[in-house]
XYZ file of C-alpha atoms in Angstrom:
455
model
C -7.170 35.290 4.001
C -9.025 32.151 2.044
C -7.783 31.551 -1.504
C -11.047 30.568 -3.014
C -13.375 32.476 -5.388
C -17.169 32.268 -4.965
C -19.580 33.107 -7.256
C -22.729 34.014 -6.124
C -25.950 34.422 -8.438
C -28.947 35.532 -6.593
C -31.889 37.748 -8.562
C -32.866 39.717 -5.277
C -30.121 42.311 -4.997
C -30.897 42.459 -0.910
C -29.974 38.973 -0.634
C -27.338 38.981 -2.637
C -25.663 41.939 -1.126
C -26.094 40.173 2.008
C -24.432 36.723 1.062
C -21.893 38.753 -0.787
C -20.600 40.873 2.355
C -20.902 37.668 4.808
C -18.495 35.921 2.494
C -16.203 39.135 1.717
C -15.881 39.156 5.572
C -14.730 35.483 5.592
C -11.821 36.159 2.664
C -13.370 35.085 -0.096
C -12.839 37.065 -3.339
C -16.788 36.943 -4.558
C -18.043 37.550 -8.113
C -21.925 38.365 -8.107
C -24.302 37.845 -10.833
C -28.407 38.762 -10.999
C -29.172 35.904 -13.524
C -27.649 32.245 -14.304
C -26.456 33.167 -18.318
C -24.215 35.698 -17.274
C -22.528 34.062 -14.429
C -22.646 30.598 -16.375
C -20.872 32.662 -19.173
C -18.021 34.130 -16.386
C -16.882 31.244 -14.513
C -14.419 29.073 -15.343
C -12.253 26.631 -13.271
C -11.010 29.592 -11.193
C -14.078 30.004 -9.711
C -14.073 26.887 -7.133
C -17.565 27.686 -5.164
C -20.903 28.603 -6.534
C -23.694 29.901 -4.249
C -26.985 29.646 -6.753
C -30.556 30.500 -6.063
C -33.120 28.333 -7.535
C -35.784 30.578 -8.539
C -34.185 32.948 -11.459
C -35.097 33.791 -14.679
C -34.581 33.420 -17.763
C -32.824 30.195 -16.776
C -33.232 28.897 -13.149
C -30.210 27.371 -10.751
C -30.724 23.862 -11.818
C -29.598 24.837 -15.407
C -27.273 27.149 -14.391
C -25.781 24.463 -12.114
C -25.404 22.234 -15.374
C -24.148 25.079 -17.267
C -21.324 25.761 -14.473
C -20.227 22.053 -14.300
C -19.872 21.849 -17.908
C -16.828 24.177 -17.395
C -15.680 22.915 -14.112
C -16.972 19.756 -13.084
C -15.113 19.927 -9.667
C -17.035 23.063 -8.641
C -18.535 23.033 -5.054
C -22.330 24.163 -5.607
C -24.659 25.734 -2.369
C -28.318 25.759 -3.898
C -30.404 28.223 -1.954
C -33.903 29.004 -2.056
C -36.889 30.001 -0.712
C -39.708 27.362 -1.975
C -37.504 24.254 -1.650
C -38.896 20.757 -1.499
C -37.441 17.696 -1.706
C -37.426 16.928 -5.136
C -36.004 19.847 -5.974
C -32.939 19.214 -3.407
C -32.599 15.636 -5.029
C -32.783 17.010 -8.356
C -29.692 19.649 -7.468
C -27.861 16.930 -5.962
C -28.135 14.710 -8.929
C -26.746 17.379 -11.108
C -24.026 17.626 -8.855
C -24.739 20.226 -6.338
C -22.696 19.654 -2.702
C -25.742 21.398 -0.347
C -28.968 22.613 -0.413
C -29.894 25.514 1.992
C -33.613 27.190 2.477
C -34.049 30.371 2.994
C -34.428 32.573 5.269
C -31.155 31.399 6.680
C -28.551 33.335 9.057
C -25.061 34.742 8.272
C -23.126 31.830 10.617
C -25.102 29.202 8.665
C -24.217 30.387 5.537
C -20.658 30.321 6.842
C -20.784 27.246 8.567
C -22.025 26.047 4.952
C -19.621 27.454 2.799
C -16.606 26.025 5.240
C -17.616 23.095 4.503
C -17.576 23.087 0.962
C -13.921 24.960 1.176
C -13.036 21.490 3.632
C -14.216 19.499 0.680
C -12.189 21.505 -1.796
C -9.198 20.944 0.536
C -9.636 17.233 0.432
C -10.564 16.764 -3.010
C -6.634 19.109 -3.520
C -5.098 16.777 -0.982
C -6.147 13.785 -2.760
C -5.130 15.095 -5.983
C -2.257 16.194 -4.961
C -1.283 12.560 -3.501
C -2.353 10.770 -6.366
C -0.298 12.784 -8.636
C 2.818 12.630 -5.848
C 2.106 8.681 -6.120
C 2.140 8.624 -9.646
C 5.423 10.086 -9.825
C 6.517 8.135 -7.448
C 5.433 5.010 -9.112
C 6.983 6.129 -12.384
C 10.092 6.757 -10.336
C 9.979 3.351 -8.915
C 8.939 1.213 -11.952
C 11.625 3.095 -13.556
C 14.282 1.737 -11.571
C 13.322 -1.099 -9.241
C 9.638 -1.510 -9.131
C 8.569 -1.370 -5.510
C 11.768 -1.874 -3.806
C 12.285 1.151 -1.576
C 15.212 2.154 0.434
C 18.890 4.099 0.168
C 20.340 1.777 2.559
C 24.259 0.446 1.736
C 22.561 -3.132 1.837
C 19.567 -2.706 -0.516
C 22.145 -0.490 -3.054
C 23.982 -3.657 -3.235
C 20.677 -5.864 -4.088
C 20.149 -2.879 -6.783
C 23.660 -3.282 -8.344
C 23.191 -6.589 -8.612
C 20.143 -6.874 -10.609
C 21.296 -4.603 -12.977
C 24.244 -6.735 -13.733
C 22.877 -10.011 -13.512
C 19.640 -8.901 -15.503
C 20.399 -8.959 -18.771
C 22.013 -12.551 -19.002
C 19.989 -15.713 -19.159
C 21.187 -17.474 -16.129
C 19.532 -18.879 -13.280
C 19.128 -16.699 -10.202
C 18.125 -18.191 -6.393
C 16.676 -15.387 -4.524
C 17.482 -16.072 -0.796
C 16.172 -14.062 2.235
C 13.138 -13.894 5.303
C 9.915 -13.959 4.447
C 8.661 -10.657 3.918
C 12.156 -9.009 2.494
C 10.407 -8.567 -0.927
C 11.582 -11.655 -3.327
C 9.107 -11.427 -5.646
C 9.708 -7.662 -6.170
C 13.295 -8.556 -6.810
C 12.608 -11.447 -9.230
C 10.216 -8.940 -11.619
C 13.018 -6.363 -11.085
C 15.417 -8.466 -12.772
C 12.842 -10.053 -15.656
C 11.608 -5.708 -16.204
C 15.526 -5.151 -16.962
C 16.462 -8.328 -18.768
C 15.950 -8.765 -22.227
C 12.887 -10.494 -22.054
C 10.871 -7.691 -20.373
C 8.331 -7.596 -23.263
C 7.686 -11.628 -22.573
C 5.632 -13.081 -19.893
C 6.516 -13.097 -16.279
C 4.633 -16.164 -14.812
C 4.899 -16.957 -11.385
C 4.633 -20.494 -9.157
C 4.356 -20.815 -5.392
C 6.021 -24.284 -5.195
C 5.023 -24.538 -1.608
C 1.177 -23.743 -1.917
C 0.167 -27.633 -3.972
C 0.647 -30.664 -3.296
C 2.835 -33.284 -5.599
C 0.117 -33.770 -8.076
C -1.277 -30.296 -8.786
C 2.031 -28.933 -8.975
C 3.406 -31.369 -11.680
C 0.349 -30.345 -13.629
C 1.149 -26.760 -12.709
C 4.725 -26.753 -13.944
C 3.927 -28.790 -16.834
C 0.531 -28.735 -18.242
C -1.681 -31.917 -18.701
C -3.796 -33.230 -21.321
C -7.350 -34.331 -21.254
C -8.055 -37.360 -18.964
C -4.795 -37.564 -17.733
C -6.322 -37.914 -14.300
C -9.864 -37.280 -12.362
C -10.765 -33.918 -13.194
C -8.713 -33.371 -16.094
C -11.583 -32.210 -18.397
C -9.550 -31.021 -20.834
C -6.218 -30.194 -22.100
C -4.148 -27.341 -19.971
C -1.017 -25.457 -20.625
C 1.371 -25.253 -17.805
C 3.641 -22.822 -16.327
C 6.643 -23.580 -18.378
C 4.568 -23.244 -21.201
C 2.523 -20.105 -20.315
C 6.070 -18.390 -19.766
C 8.121 -19.580 -23.026
C 10.609 -16.952 -23.606
C 10.031 -15.284 -20.785
C 10.554 -15.806 -16.982
C 9.327 -18.019 -14.309
C 8.917 -17.313 -11.034
C 9.450 -20.542 -8.320
C 8.753 -19.398 -5.067
C 9.375 -21.396 -1.880
C 11.930 -23.976 -4.161
C 12.938 -25.592 -0.519
C 9.523 -27.122 -0.579
C 9.411 -28.676 -4.052
C 8.969 -32.608 -3.655
C 11.816 -34.821 -4.114
C 9.972 -36.246 -7.393
C 9.420 -32.552 -8.930
C 13.027 -31.863 -8.079
C 14.224 -34.793 -10.533
C 11.546 -33.279 -13.454
C 12.687 -29.715 -12.977
C 16.590 -30.446 -13.199
C 15.472 -32.416 -16.432
C 13.805 -28.937 -17.974
C 16.832 -27.088 -16.748
C 19.431 -29.526 -18.496
C 17.467 -30.438 -21.581
C 15.354 -27.520 -21.702
C 12.066 -29.891 -22.515
C 9.155 -31.773 -20.793
C 5.896 -33.357 -21.053
C 2.394 -32.934 -20.020
C 1.310 -34.814 -17.595
C -0.687 -37.922 -19.617
C 0.765 -36.627 -22.590
C 3.579 -38.311 -24.732
C 4.761 -35.165 -26.991
C 7.940 -33.659 -26.009
C 8.025 -29.955 -25.937
C 10.819 -27.648 -26.113
C 11.133 -24.227 -23.858
C 13.146 -21.476 -22.877
C 12.605 -20.076 -20.166
C 14.591 -18.344 -17.474
C 14.297 -19.532 -14.042
C 14.262 -17.254 -11.063
C 13.802 -19.093 -7.778
C 13.525 -17.897 -4.348
C 13.605 -19.158 -1.064
C 13.970 -18.407 2.864
C 15.383 -21.546 3.996
C 19.059 -22.723 3.479
C 19.096 -24.807 0.697
C 22.581 -25.455 1.203
C 21.629 -27.093 4.775
C 18.899 -28.874 2.929
C 21.410 -30.557 0.695
C 23.400 -31.788 3.450
C 20.312 -32.968 5.197
C 19.735 -35.256 2.177
C 16.169 -33.459 1.244
C 17.367 -31.046 -1.444
C 19.263 -32.608 -4.532
C 22.812 -31.074 -4.986
C 22.677 -30.925 -8.755
C 19.456 -29.170 -8.494
C 20.810 -26.509 -6.026
C 23.600 -25.863 -8.148
C 21.598 -25.386 -11.577
C 19.923 -22.892 -9.376
C 22.450 -21.143 -7.427
C 23.982 -19.902 -10.618
C 23.145 -16.146 -9.567
C 22.623 -16.025 -5.811
C 21.040 -12.362 -4.602
C 20.833 -12.511 -0.705
C 17.852 -9.730 0.628
C 18.971 -8.506 3.906
C 16.254 -8.220 6.695
C 14.467 -5.136 7.591
C 16.386 -4.932 10.847
C 19.484 -4.950 8.981
C 18.811 -1.867 7.219
C 16.440 0.225 9.656
C 17.681 3.272 7.963
C 15.246 2.614 5.214
C 12.143 2.451 7.343
C 11.294 6.014 7.355
C 11.098 5.695 3.689
C 9.308 2.645 3.330
C 6.818 3.895 6.214
C 6.039 7.241 3.673
C 5.806 4.783 0.900
C 3.078 2.912 2.600
C 1.427 5.897 4.100
C 1.172 7.510 0.879
C -0.211 4.077 -0.995
C -3.162 3.765 1.705
C -4.189 7.361 1.264
C -4.552 6.865 -2.328
C -5.858 3.573 -2.077
C -8.735 4.424 0.431
C -8.866 8.014 -1.026
C -8.225 9.659 2.455
C -6.292 12.313 3.841
C -2.573 11.266 4.172
C -1.371 10.998 7.602
C 1.478 11.321 9.372
C 3.652 9.304 12.146
C 4.681 11.275 15.296
C 8.361 11.362 15.780
C 7.898 9.357 18.735
C 6.060 6.920 16.554
C 8.530 6.582 13.613
C 11.570 6.225 16.340
C 9.355 3.095 17.882
C 9.307 1.725 14.279
C 12.734 2.514 13.574
C 13.672 0.343 16.963
C 11.446 -2.639 16.635
C 12.955 -5.786 15.073
C 10.674 -6.712 12.768
C 10.439 -10.690 12.447
C 8.281 -10.509 9.387
C 10.238 -7.432 7.568
C 8.702 -5.209 5.131
C 5.230 -7.574 5.137
C 4.922 -6.943 8.779
C 5.542 -3.342 8.269
C 3.306 -2.709 5.274
C 0.533 -4.566 7.108
C 0.883 -2.498 10.241
C 0.669 0.906 8.456
C -2.423 0.147 6.841
C -3.515 -1.237 9.925
C -2.886 2.533 12.218
C -4.163 4.198 8.870
C -7.515 2.494 9.098
C -8.095 2.688 12.859
C -6.225 5.928 13.508
C -8.750 8.694 13.351
C -7.150 11.970 13.537
C -4.070 12.892 10.955
C -1.276 11.577 13.214
C -0.346 8.357 14.369
C 0.748 8.577 17.923
C 3.353 6.226 19.442
C 1.025 4.722 22.081
C -1.271 3.247 18.998
C 1.888 1.964 17.521
C 3.145 0.595 20.631
C -0.153 -1.531 21.526
C -0.134 -3.142 17.946
C 3.572 -3.698 17.916
C 3.633 -5.239 21.665
C 0.177 -7.682 20.002
C 2.864 -8.807 17.738
C 5.626 -9.767 20.611
C 5.997 -13.755 20.169
C 7.101 -15.651 23.439
C 8.184 -19.487 23.202
C 8.210 -20.474 26.664
C 7.865 -23.695 28.385
C 5.782 -23.360 31.596
C 3.398 -26.366 31.835
C 4.965 -28.004 34.725
C 5.654 -24.577 36.274
C 3.144 -23.355 39.097
C 1.350 -19.996 37.823
C 2.815 -17.473 39.930
C 6.429 -18.631 38.637
C 4.875 -18.967 35.024
C 3.576 -15.158 35.166
C 7.409 -14.601 36.565
C 9.033 -16.027 33.348
C 6.535 -14.820 31.044
C 6.929 -11.256 32.404
C 10.653 -11.222 32.585
C 10.777 -12.450 28.784
C 8.098 -9.950 27.578
C 10.520 -7.164 28.897
C 13.554 -9.025 27.988
C 12.300 -9.251 24.074
C 10.791 -5.359 24.029
C 14.410 -4.060 25.032
C 15.955 -6.300 22.517
C 13.855 -4.677 19.870
C 14.513 -1.135 21.264
C 18.089 -1.792 21.627
C 17.740 -1.282 25.068
C 16.525 2.334 24.961
C 14.195 2.147 27.944
C 11.712 4.289 27.038
C 10.507 3.295 23.725
C 10.461 -0.310 25.094
C 8.341 0.912 27.845
C 5.699 2.623 25.069
C 6.418 -0.484 23.338
C 5.105 -2.449 26.753
C 2.064 0.180 27.263
C 3.704 0.820 30.467
C 5.479 3.912 32.361
C 9.171 4.391 31.987
C 9.503 4.632 35.933
C 7.537 1.141 35.862
C 9.776 -0.344 33.365
C 13.103 0.939 35.729
C 11.071 -1.058 38.714
C 10.760 -3.937 36.509
C 14.174 -4.075 35.387
C 15.450 -4.073 38.918
C 12.949 -6.946 39.951
C 14.242 -9.384 37.573
C 17.896 -7.996 37.853
C 18.409 -6.747 34.375
C 20.068 -3.218 35.698
């Protein structure tokens, strides 16, 4: 039974009756009128579809369409006419008609057109529901920890740490592999701090050379160097009273380490090329994916700066250390892609989700996010199957082989063996999952495992 209400406006009683009976047999609830004035006066948001005759009195189908859409902008309209022209169809479409059908037409053709409108309605409802769902989810996320998704013990420990340290002004060093969400943690700290209403400014220390980095941090005066055509404020000034997030702090050049240490110790700096000392009140949150203590021991990072930055350490777990959060992250990225692309929500098959949960994720959450977006775009159906997932996970397997001096057969033997070993490791030894990841049958995998002496 269709749960949609249709209004039929046709001044020819025979035609109106035929349309009514055809659509009633499809399970629709039909309201019929012989003129547009009465129809427009009756219709409200409960009418989802309208079938309108173009030539009517006292108002025509175009005017009836306009009045209906004033009451319900989302109504789907099928315009019908025995005298239809291209201009009529264009004008109707411009005013919001969804389709145009020329008389005479068969009951089957009418059913097809109406069912197309129903599909449009269903798609709109799914998108609106998805938007609302994402709005609620977004509100919940913003209320708690921005876009940090997870219920695992390790990520809950991060949440607890953020709650405890956010209100202080102590410097924070966030440590974690690339793609684990260090910037999200920095934003969460800022949002929960007493500086939440003040600026959150970020800078990637590894993305600029030393001269540009100094200018970005401290600003410069006009004429300080070639290309300095006017005074420019640096990130410390822009972040004053707020928070400054310094990503990839381990890439900070030695000379800049000294200058950053001075700001942390004395709370002041000068513009590049300037002489005026500027006071600053900024909370520093830094992040790194390298072992800063190791860099200190190697003489590549100042020990005094390390201890200044590492007052409160926050360690982020890799995705492979919190695999129980993968289904939540997958669902979140699916919903976000559906809303962004304005498409119907897709799902991951059970086998596909198992494959995602068994993968090692060397690129962490960023790799998962990119994969879900890719799958969402290239998958034509409503469900993403494990085979497609396996082919794209497999394309991400990286192998470090030194086969330059080996004959081709030996090199291929080593390559195949290492690829299988890596797939088995990623899938925790589950052979059917490893086979799917490699794109081969399980029986073929058993043969190869025996071939390489891995059983």
